[in-house]
Every structure is written in C-alpha cells, then in structure tokens.
N, CA and C atoms as an extended XYZ file, in Angstrom:
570
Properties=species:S:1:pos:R:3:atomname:S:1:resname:S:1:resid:I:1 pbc="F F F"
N       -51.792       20.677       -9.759 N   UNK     1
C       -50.638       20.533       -8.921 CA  UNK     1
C       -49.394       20.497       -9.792 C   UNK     1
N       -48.583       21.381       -9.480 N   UNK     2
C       -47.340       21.586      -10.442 CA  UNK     2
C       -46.193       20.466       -9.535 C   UNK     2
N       -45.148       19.974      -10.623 N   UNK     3
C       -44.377       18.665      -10.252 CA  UNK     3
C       -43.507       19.236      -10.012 C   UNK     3
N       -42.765       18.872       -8.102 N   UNK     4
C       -41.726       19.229       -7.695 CA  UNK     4
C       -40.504       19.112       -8.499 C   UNK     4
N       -39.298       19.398       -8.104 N   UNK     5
C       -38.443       18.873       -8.661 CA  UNK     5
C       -37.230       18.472       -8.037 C   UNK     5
N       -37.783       18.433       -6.823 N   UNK     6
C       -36.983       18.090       -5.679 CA  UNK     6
C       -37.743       16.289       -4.938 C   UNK     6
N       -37.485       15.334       -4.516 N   UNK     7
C       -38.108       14.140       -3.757 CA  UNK     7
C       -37.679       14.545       -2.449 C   UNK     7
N       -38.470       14.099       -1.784 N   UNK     8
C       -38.397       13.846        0.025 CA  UNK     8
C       -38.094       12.484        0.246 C   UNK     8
N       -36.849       12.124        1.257 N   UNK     9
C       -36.814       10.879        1.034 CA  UNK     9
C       -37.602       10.416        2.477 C   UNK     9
N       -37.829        9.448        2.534 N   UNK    10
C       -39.126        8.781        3.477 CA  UNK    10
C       -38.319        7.708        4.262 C   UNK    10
N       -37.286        6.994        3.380 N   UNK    11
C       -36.212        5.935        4.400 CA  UNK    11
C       -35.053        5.905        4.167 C   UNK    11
N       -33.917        6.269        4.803 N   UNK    12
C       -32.828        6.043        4.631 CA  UNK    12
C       -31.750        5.072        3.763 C   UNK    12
N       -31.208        5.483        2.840 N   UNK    13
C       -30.821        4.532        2.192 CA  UNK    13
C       -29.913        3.675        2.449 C   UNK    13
N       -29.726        2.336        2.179 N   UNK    14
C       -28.712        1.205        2.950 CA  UNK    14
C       -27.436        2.003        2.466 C   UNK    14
N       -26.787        2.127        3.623 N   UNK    15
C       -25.233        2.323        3.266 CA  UNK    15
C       -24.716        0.830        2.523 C   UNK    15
N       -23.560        1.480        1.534 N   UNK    16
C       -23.265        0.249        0.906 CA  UNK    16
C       -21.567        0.108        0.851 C   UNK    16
N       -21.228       -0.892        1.170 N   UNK    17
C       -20.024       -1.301        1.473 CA  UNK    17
C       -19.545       -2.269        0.535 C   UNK    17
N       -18.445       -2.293       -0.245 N   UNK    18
C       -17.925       -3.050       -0.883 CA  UNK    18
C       -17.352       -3.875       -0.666 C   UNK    18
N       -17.488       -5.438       -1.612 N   UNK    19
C       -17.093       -6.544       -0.776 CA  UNK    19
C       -15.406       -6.405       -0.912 C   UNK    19
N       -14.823       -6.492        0.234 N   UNK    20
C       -13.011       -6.338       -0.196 CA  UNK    20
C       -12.829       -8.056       -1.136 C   UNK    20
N       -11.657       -7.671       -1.443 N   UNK    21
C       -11.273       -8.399       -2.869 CA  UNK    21
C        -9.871       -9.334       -2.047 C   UNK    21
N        -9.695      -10.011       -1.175 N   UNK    22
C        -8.514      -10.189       -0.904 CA  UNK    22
C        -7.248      -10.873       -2.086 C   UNK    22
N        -8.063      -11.582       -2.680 N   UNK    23
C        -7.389      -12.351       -3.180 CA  UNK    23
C        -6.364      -11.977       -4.362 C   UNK    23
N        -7.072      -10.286       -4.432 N   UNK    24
C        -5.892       -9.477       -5.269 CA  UNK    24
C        -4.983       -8.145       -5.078 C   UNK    24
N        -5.571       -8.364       -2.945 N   UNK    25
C        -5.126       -7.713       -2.583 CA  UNK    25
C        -5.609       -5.988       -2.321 C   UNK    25
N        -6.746       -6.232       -3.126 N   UNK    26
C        -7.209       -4.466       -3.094 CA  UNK    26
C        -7.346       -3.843       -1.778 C   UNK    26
N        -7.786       -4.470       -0.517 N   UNK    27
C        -8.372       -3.869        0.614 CA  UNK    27
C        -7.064       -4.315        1.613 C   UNK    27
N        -6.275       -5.016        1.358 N   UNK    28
C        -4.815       -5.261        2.257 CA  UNK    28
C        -4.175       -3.826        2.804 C   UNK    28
N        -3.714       -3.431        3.421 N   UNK    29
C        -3.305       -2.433        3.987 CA  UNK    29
C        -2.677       -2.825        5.252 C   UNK    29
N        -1.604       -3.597        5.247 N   UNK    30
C        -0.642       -3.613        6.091 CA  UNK    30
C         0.144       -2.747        6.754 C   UNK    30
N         0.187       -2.453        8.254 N   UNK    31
C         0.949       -1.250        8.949 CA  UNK    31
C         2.236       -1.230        8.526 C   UNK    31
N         2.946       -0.183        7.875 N   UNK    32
C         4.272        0.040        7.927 CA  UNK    32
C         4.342        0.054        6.114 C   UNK    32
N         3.851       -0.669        5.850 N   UNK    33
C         3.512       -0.284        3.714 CA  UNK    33
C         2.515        0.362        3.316 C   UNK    33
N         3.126        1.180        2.301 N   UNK    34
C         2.324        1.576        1.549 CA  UNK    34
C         2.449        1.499        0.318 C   UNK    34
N         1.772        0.321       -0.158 N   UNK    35
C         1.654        0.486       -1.430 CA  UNK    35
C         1.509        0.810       -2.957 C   UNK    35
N         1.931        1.013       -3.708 N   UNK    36
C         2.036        2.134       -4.699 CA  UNK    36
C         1.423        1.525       -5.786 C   UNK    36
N         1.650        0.657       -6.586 N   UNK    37
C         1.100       -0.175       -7.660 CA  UNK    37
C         0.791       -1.723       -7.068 C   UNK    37
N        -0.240       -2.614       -8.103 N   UNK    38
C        -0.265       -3.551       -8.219 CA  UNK    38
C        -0.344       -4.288       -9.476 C   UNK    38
N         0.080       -5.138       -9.634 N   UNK    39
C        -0.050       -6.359      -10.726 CA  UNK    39
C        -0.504       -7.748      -11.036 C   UNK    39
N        -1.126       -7.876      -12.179 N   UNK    40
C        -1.714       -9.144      -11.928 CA  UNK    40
C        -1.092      -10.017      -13.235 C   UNK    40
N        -0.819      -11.455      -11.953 N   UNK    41
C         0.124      -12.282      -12.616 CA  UNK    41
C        -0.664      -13.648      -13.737 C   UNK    41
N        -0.272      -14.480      -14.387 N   UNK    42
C        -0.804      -14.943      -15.393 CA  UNK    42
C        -2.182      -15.680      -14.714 C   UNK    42
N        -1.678      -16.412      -13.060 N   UNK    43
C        -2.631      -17.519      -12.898 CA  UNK    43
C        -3.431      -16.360      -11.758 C   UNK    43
N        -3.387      -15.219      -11.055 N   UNK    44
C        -4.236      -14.610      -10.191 CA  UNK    44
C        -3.493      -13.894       -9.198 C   UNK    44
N        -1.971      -14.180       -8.967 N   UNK    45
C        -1.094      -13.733       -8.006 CA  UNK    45
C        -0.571      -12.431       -7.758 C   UNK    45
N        -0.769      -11.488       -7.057 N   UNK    46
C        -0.820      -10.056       -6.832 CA  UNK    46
C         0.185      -10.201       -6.453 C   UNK    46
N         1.463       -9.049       -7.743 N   UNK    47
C         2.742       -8.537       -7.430 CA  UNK    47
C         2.718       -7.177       -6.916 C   UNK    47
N         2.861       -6.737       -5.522 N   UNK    48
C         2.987       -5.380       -5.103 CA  UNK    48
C         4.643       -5.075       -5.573 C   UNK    48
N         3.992       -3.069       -5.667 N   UNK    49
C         5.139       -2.293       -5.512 CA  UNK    49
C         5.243       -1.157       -4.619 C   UNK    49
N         5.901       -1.355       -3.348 N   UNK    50
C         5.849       -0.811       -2.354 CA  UNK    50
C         6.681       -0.145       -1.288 C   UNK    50
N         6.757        0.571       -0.531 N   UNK    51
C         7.447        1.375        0.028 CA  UNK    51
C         7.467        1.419        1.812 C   UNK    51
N         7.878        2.389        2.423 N   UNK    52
C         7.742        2.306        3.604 CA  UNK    52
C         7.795        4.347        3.729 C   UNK    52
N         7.518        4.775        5.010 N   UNK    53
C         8.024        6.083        5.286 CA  UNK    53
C         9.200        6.275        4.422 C   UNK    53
N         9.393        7.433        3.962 N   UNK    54
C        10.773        7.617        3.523 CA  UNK    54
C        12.074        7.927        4.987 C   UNK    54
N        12.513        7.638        4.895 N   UNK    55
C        14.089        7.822        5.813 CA  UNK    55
C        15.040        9.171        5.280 C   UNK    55
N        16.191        8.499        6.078 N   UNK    56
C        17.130        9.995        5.923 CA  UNK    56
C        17.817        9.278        4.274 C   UNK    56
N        17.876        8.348        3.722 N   UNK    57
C        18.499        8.233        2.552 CA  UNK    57
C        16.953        8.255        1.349 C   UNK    57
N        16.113        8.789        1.839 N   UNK    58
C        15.120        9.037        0.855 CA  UNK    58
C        14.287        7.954        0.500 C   UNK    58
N        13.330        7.841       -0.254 N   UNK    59
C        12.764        6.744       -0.737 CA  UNK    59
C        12.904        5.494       -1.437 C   UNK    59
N        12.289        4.310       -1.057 N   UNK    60
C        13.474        3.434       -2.022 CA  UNK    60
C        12.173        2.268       -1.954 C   UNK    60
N        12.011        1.567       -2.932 N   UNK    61
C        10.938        0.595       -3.523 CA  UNK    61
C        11.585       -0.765       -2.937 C   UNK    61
N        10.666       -1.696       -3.372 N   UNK    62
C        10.190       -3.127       -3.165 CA  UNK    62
C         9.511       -3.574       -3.865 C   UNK    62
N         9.262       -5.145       -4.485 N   UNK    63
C         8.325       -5.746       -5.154 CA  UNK    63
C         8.662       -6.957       -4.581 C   UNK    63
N         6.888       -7.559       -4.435 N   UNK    64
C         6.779       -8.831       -3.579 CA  UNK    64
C         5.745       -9.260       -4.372 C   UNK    64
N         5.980      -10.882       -4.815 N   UNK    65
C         4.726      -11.595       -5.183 CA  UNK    65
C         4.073      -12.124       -4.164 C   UNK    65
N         2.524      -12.018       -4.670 N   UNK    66
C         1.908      -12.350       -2.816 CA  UNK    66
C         1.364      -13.755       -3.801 C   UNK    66
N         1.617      -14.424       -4.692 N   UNK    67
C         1.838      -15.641       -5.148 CA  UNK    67
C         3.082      -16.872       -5.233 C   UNK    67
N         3.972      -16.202       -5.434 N   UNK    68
C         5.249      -16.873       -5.068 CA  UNK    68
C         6.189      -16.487       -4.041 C   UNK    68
N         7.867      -16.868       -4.140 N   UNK    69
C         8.459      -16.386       -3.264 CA  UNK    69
C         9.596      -15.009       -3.781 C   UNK    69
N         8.861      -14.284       -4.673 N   UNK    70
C         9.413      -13.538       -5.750 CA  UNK    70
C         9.500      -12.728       -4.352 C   UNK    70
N        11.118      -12.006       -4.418 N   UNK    71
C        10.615      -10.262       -3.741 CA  UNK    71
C        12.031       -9.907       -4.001 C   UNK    71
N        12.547       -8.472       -4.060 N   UNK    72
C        13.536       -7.552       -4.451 CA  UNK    72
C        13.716       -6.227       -4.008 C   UNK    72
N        14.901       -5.467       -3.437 N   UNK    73
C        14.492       -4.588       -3.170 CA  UNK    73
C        16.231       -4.297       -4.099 C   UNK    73
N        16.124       -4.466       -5.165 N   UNK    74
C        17.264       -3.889       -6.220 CA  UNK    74
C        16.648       -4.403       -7.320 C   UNK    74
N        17.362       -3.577       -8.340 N   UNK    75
C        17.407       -3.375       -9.998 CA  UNK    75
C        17.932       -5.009      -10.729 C   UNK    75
N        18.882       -5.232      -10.290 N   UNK    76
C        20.791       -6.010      -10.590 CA  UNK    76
C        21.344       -6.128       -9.825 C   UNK    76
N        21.972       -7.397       -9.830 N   UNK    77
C        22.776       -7.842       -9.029 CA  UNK    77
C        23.771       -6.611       -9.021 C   UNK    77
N        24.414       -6.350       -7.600 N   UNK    78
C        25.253       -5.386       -7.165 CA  UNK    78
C        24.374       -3.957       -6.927 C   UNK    78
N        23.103       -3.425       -7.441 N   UNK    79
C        22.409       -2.716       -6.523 CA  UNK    79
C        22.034       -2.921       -5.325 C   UNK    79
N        21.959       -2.237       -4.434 N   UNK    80
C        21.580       -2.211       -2.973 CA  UNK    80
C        19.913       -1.525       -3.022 C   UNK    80
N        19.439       -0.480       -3.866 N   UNK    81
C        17.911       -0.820       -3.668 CA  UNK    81
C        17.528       -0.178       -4.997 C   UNK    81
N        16.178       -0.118       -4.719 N   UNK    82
C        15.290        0.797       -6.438 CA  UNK    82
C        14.902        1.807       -5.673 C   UNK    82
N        15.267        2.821       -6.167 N   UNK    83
C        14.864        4.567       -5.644 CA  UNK    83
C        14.108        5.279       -7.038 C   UNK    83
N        13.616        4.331       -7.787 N   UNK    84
C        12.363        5.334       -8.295 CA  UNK    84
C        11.249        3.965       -8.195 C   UNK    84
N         9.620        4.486       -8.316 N   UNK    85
C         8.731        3.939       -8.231 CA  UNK    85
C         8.412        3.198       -9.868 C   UNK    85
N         8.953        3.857      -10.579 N   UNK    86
C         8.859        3.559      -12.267 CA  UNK    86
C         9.967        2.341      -12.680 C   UNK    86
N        11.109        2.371      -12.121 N   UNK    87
C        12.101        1.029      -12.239 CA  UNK    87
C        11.445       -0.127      -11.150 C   UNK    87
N        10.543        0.243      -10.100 N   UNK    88
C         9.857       -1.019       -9.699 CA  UNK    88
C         8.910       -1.574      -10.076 C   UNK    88
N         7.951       -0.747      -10.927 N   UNK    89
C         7.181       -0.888      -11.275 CA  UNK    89
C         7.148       -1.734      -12.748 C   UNK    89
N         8.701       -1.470      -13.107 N   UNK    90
C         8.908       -2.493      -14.001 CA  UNK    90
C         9.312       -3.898      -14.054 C   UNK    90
N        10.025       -4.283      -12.968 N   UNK    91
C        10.488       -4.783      -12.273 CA  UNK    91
C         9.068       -5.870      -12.333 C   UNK    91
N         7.992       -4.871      -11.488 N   UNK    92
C         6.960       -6.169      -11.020 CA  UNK    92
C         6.040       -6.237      -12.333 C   UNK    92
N         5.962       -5.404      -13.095 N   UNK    93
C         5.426       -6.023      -14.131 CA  UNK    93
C         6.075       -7.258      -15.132 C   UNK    93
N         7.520       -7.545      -15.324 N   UNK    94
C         7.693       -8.330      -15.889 CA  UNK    94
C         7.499       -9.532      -15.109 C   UNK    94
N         8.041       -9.302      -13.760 N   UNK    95
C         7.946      -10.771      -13.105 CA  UNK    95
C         6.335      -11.423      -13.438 C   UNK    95
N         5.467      -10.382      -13.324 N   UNK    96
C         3.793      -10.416      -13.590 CA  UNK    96
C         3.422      -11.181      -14.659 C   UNK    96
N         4.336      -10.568      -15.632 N   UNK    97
C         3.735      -11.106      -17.089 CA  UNK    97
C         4.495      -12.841      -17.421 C   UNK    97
N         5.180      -13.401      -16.414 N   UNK    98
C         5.664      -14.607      -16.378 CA  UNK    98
C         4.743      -15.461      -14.927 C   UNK    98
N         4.884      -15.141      -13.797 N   UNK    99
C         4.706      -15.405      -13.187 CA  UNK    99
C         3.046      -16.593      -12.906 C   UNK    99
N         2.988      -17.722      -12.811 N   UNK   100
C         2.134      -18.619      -12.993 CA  UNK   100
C         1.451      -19.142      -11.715 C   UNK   100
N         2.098      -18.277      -10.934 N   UNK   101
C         1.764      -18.674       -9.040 CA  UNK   101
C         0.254      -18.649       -9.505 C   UNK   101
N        -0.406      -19.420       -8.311 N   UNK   102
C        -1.831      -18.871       -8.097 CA  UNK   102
C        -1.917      -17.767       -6.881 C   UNK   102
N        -3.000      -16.783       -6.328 N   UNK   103
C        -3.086      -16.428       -5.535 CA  UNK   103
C        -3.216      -16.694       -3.966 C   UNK   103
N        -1.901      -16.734       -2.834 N   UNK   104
C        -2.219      -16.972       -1.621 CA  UNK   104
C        -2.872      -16.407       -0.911 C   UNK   104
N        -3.283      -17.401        0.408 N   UNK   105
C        -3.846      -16.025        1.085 CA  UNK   105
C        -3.069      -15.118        1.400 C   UNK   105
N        -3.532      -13.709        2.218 N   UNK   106
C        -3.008      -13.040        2.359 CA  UNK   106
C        -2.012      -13.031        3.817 C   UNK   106
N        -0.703      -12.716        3.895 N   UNK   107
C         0.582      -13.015        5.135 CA  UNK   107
C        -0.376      -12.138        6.197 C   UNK   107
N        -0.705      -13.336        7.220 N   UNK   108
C        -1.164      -12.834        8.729 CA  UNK   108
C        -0.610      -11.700        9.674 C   UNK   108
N        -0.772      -11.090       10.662 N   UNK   109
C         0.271       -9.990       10.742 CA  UNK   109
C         0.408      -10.874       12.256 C   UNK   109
N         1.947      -10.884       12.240 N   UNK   110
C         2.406      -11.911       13.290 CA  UNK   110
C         2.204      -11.346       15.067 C   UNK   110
N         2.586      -12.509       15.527 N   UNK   111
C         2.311      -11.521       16.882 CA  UNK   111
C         3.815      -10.395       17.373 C   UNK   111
N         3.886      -10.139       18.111 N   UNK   112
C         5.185       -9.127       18.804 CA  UNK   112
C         6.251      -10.239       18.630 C   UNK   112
N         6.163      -11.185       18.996 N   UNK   113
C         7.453      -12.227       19.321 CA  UNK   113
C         8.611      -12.936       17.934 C   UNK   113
N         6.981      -13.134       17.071 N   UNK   114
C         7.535      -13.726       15.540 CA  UNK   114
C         8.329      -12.005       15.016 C   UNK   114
N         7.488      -11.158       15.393 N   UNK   115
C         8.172      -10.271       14.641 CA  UNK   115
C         9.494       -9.560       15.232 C   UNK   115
N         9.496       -9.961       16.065 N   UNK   116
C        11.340       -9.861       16.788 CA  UNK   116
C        12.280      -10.690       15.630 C   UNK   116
N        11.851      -11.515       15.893 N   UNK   117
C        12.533      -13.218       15.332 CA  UNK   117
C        12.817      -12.146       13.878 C   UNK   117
N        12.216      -11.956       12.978 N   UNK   118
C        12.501      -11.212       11.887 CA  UNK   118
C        12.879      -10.317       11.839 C   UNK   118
N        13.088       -9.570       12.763 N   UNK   119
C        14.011       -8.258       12.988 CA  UNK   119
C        15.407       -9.107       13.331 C   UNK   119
N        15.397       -9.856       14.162 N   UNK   120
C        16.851      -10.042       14.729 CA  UNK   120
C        17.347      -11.196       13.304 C   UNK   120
N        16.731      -11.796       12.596 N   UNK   121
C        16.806      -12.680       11.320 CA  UNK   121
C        17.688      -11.982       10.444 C   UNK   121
N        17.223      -10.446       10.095 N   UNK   122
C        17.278       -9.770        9.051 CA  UNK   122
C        18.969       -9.032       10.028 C   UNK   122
N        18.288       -8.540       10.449 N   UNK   123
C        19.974       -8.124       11.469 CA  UNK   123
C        21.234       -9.157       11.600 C   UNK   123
N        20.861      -10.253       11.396 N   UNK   124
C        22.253      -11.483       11.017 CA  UNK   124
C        22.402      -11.611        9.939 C   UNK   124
N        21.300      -11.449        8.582 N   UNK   125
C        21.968      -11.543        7.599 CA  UNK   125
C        22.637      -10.380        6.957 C   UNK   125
N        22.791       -9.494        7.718 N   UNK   126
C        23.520       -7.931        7.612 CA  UNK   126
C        24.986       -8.228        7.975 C   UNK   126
N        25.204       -9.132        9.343 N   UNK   127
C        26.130       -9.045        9.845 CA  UNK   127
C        27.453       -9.479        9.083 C   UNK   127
N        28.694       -8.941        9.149 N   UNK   128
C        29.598       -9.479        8.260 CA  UNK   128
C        30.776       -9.578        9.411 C   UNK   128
N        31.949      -10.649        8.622 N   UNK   129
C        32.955      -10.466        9.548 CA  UNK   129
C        34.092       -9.796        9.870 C   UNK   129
N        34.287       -8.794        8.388 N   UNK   130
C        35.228       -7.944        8.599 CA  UNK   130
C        35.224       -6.529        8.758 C   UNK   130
N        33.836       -6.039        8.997 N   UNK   131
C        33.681       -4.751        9.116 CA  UNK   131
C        31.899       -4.575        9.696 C   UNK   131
N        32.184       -3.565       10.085 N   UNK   132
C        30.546       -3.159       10.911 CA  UNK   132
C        29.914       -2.297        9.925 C   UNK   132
N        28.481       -2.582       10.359 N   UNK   133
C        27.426       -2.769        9.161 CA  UNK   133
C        26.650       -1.235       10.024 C   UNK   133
N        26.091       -0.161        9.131 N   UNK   134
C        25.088        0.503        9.606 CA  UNK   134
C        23.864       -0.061        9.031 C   UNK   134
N        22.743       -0.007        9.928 N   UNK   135
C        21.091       -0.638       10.027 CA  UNK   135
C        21.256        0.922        9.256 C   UNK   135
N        20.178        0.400        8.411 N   UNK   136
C        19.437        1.508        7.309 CA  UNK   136
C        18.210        0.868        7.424 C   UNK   136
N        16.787        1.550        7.953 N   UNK   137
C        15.387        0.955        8.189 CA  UNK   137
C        15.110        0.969        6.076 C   UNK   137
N        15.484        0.797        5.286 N   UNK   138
C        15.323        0.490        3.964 CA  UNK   138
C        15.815       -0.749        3.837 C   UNK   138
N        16.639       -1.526        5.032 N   UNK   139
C        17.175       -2.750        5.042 CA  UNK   139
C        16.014       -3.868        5.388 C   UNK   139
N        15.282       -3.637        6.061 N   UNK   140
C        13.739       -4.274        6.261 CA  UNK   140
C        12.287       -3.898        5.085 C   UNK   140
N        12.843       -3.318        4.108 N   UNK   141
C        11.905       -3.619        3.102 CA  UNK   141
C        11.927       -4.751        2.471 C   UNK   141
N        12.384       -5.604        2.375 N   UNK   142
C        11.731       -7.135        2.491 CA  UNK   142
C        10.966       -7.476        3.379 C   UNK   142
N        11.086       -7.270        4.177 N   UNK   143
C        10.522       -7.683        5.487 CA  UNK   143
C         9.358       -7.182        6.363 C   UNK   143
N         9.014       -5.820        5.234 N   UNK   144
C         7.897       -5.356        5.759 CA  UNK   144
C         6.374       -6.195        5.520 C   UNK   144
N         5.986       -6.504        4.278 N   UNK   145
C         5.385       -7.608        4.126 CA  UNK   145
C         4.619       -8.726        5.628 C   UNK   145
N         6.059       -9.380        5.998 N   UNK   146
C         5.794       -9.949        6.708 CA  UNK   146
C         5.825       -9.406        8.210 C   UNK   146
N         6.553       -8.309        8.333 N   UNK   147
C         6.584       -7.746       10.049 CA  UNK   147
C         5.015       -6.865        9.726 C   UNK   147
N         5.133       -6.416        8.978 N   UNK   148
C         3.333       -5.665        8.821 CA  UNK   148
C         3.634       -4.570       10.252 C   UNK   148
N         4.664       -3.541       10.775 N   UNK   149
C         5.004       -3.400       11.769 CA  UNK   149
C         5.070       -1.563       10.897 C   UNK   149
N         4.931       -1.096       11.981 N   UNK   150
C         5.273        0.819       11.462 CA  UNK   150
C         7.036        1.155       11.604 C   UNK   150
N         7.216        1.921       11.092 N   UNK   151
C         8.658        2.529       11.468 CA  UNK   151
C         9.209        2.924       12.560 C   UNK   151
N         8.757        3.339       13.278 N   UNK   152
C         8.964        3.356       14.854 CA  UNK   152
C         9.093        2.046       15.597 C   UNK   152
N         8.007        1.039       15.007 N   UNK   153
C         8.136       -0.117       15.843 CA  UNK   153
C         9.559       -0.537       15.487 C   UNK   153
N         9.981       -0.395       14.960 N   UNK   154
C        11.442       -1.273       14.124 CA  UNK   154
C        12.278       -0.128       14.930 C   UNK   154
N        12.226        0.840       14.678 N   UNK   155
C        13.071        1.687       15.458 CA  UNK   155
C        13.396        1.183       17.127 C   UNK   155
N        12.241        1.238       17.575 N   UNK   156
C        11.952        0.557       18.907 CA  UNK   156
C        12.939       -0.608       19.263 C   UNK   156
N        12.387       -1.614       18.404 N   UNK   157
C        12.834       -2.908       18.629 CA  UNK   157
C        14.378       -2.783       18.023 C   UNK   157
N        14.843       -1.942       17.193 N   UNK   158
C        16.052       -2.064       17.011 CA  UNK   158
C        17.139       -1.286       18.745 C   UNK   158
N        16.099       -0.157       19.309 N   UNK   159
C        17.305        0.192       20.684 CA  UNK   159
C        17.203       -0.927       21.559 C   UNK   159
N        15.896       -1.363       21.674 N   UNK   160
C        15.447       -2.338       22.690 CA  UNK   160
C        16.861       -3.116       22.621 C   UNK   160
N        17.034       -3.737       21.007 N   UNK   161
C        18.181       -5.429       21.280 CA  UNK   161
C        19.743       -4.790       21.539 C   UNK   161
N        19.558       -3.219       21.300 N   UNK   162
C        21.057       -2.125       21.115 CA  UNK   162
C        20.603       -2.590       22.793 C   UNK   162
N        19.729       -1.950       23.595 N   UNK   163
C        20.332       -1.970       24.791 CA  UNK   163
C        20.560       -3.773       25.415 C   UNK   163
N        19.860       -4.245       24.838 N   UNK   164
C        20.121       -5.838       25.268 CA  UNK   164
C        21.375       -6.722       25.027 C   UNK   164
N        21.633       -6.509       23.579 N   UNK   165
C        23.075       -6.956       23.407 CA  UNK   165
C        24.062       -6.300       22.838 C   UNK   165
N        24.810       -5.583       23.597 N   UNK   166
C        25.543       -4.262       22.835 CA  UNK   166
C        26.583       -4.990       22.088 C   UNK   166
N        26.818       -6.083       22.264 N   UNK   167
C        27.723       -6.980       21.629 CA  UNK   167
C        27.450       -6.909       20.148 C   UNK   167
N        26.422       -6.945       19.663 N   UNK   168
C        26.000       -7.193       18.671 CA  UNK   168
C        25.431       -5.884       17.996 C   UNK   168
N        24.977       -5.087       18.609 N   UNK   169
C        24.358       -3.924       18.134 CA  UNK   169
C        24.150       -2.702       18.470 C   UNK   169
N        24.586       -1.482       18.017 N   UNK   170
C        25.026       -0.112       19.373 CA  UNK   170
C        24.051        1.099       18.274 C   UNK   170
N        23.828        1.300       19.328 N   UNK   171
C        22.983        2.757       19.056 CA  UNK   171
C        24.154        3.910       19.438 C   UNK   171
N        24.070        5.088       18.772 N   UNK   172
C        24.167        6.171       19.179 CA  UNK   172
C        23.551        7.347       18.347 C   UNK   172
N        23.224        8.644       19.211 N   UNK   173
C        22.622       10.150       18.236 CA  UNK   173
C        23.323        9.942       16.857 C   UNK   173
N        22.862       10.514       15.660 N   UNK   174
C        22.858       10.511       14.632 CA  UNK   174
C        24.038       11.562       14.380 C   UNK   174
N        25.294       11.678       13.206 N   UNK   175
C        25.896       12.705       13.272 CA  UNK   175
C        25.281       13.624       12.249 C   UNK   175
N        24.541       13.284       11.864 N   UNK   176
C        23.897       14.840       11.082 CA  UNK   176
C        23.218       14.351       10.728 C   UNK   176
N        21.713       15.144       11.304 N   UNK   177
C        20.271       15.348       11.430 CA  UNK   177
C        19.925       14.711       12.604 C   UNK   177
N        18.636       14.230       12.957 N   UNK   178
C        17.692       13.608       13.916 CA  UNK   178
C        18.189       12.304       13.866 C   UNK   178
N        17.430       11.661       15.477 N   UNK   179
C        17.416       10.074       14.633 CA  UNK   179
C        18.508        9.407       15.629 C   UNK   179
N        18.408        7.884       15.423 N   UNK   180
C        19.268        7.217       16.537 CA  UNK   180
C        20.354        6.470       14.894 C   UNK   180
N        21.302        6.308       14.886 N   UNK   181
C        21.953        6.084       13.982 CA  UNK   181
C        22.392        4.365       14.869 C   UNK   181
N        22.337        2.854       13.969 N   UNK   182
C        22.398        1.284       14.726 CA  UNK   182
C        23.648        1.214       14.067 C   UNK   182
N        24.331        0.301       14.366 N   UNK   183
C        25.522       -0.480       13.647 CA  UNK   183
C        25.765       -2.228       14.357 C   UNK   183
N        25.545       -2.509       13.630 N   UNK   184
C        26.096       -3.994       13.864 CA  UNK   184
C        27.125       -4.300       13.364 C   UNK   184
N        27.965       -4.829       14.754 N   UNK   185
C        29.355       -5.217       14.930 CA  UNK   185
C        29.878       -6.398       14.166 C   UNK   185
N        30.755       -6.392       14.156 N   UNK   186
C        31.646       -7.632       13.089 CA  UNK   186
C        31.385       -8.909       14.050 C   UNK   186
N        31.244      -10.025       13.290 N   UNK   187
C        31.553      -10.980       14.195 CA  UNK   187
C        33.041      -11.307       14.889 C   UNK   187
N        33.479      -11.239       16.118 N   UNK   188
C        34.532      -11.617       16.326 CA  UNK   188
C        35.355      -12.793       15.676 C   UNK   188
N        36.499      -12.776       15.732 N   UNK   189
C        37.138      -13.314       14.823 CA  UNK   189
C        37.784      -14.599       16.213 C   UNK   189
N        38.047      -15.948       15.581 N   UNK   190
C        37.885      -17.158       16.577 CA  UNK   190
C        39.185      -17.423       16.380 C   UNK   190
C-alpha cells in the first residue's frame, strides 16, 4: 500500500477564537473611531491614536489615555488640531513613555440621552461671546471616545437641537460642496 499524501479529515476542527485582550484595548472598536496606533504606558494604560471619517477639512488625529485623563486633539498650545497620523503618534508615545496610570476599564457606550448631554456639553464649550462659532464634526474628537456614536449620528443630533433651539444653533446648505454647514450663535450680550 503506497502512502497517501493527502489526510481525510473524519471531525471537524474546533473553530478557534481568540480571547479579546480588553485591558489593552486590542478588540475595542468603538462606533465612530477608528483607530490607528496604540501604546503602552509604563504601569498597563492604553494610549490610542485615533481618528474619525474624514470631513470636508480633511483628516485630523486624537490621542486619549484609556488610563488617565490624558487626551488632545493639537500639537501646542494655539493649534486647533494634528492633521498627520505621525505628529500623533508622537504625541502618544511620549505621554506613554511617562505615563504611570494603570489600565481602566474600558468607557461603556452611553445610552442616546448621556450622549446628547455631550454633544450639547461640547457645543457650550465652543460657544463664545463675541462672535459665532462654525461646528466642525473634528470638534467632537475628544469626544468620540466617550459618545462611541458614528458621524451621521452627530450630524443628526446636531439639526435635531438646530431645529430645537435656533437660538443657539442654525443649520443651513453648505456654501461649497455637500453637507449641512452648524454655527453657534454668540451669547447675547446682558
């Protein structure tokens, strides 16, 4: 009898599933981020570097310690955000190579209501009193983390409070390209 060189298999083999890792974050996949790098901090604390859809002003980074209350979405004081993945990535590596947090659990994804509360949170600390503010959805990259919400939903919830309190917040068509273009109004002056 000459030796196959092929086997017949007789039982199916156990599919095998890997145990997710939360505690450093590997299997996290929160709606509305996408994550690009991770880092690991001195005592176990996973510094993401992360993003959202890109928008009409292009792509623009974030870094969040999911150990402390570290997070940034600029270079230096007087930047407004990080638009390459390589200046965030530096960014979260140094905080990394200091950073002594231990690892938390991982931020729950809230219900519809909490995550209003943080939309309309983040929309007051925009607000100023001498001039009106345009909503840029790159203005909630802090906040994606915790809204764990897609781009549309924010879109959504941003006409929803435009049509609820126009006092505070007005939608109109975009003047060049697609898109609903927000502005939040000045606070009136007393």
């Amino acid at each position: 009898m000459a030796p196959t060189l092929f086997r017949t298999r007789t039982a199916p083999e156990p599919e095998y599933t890997p145990e997710p890792w939360p505690e450093i974050g590997e299997t996290w996949k929160p709606e509305g981020v996408i994550v690009t790098q991770r880092f690991l901090g001195l005592a176990g604390a996973v510094v993401l570097v992360y993003t959202a859809d890109a928008g009409v002003n292009g792509t623009h980074y974030a870094v969040a310690c999911l150990g402390c209350t570290f997070h940034t979405r600029s270079r230096k004081a007087g930047d407004r955000f990080i638009s390459s993945e390589t200046d965030a990535g530096e960014i979260a590596n140094r905080h990394a190579a200091q950073c002594r947090a231990l690892p938390r659990d991982l931020p729950t994804r809230p219900n519809d209501d909490a995550a209003r509360e943080i939309v309309r949170r983040r929309l007051n600390s925009e607000r100023r009193s001498d001039y009106d503010v345009t909503v840029y959805l790159t203005d909630f990259h802090l906040d994606r983390l915790a809204l764990q919400r897609s781009t549309a939903w924010i879109e959504e919830e941003l006409q929803r409070l435009a049509d609820e309190q126009p006092e505070i917040l007005t939608a109109k068509p975009r003047t060049y390209g697609t898109g609903t273009e927000f502005t939040i109004l000045r606070l009136p002056k007393i």
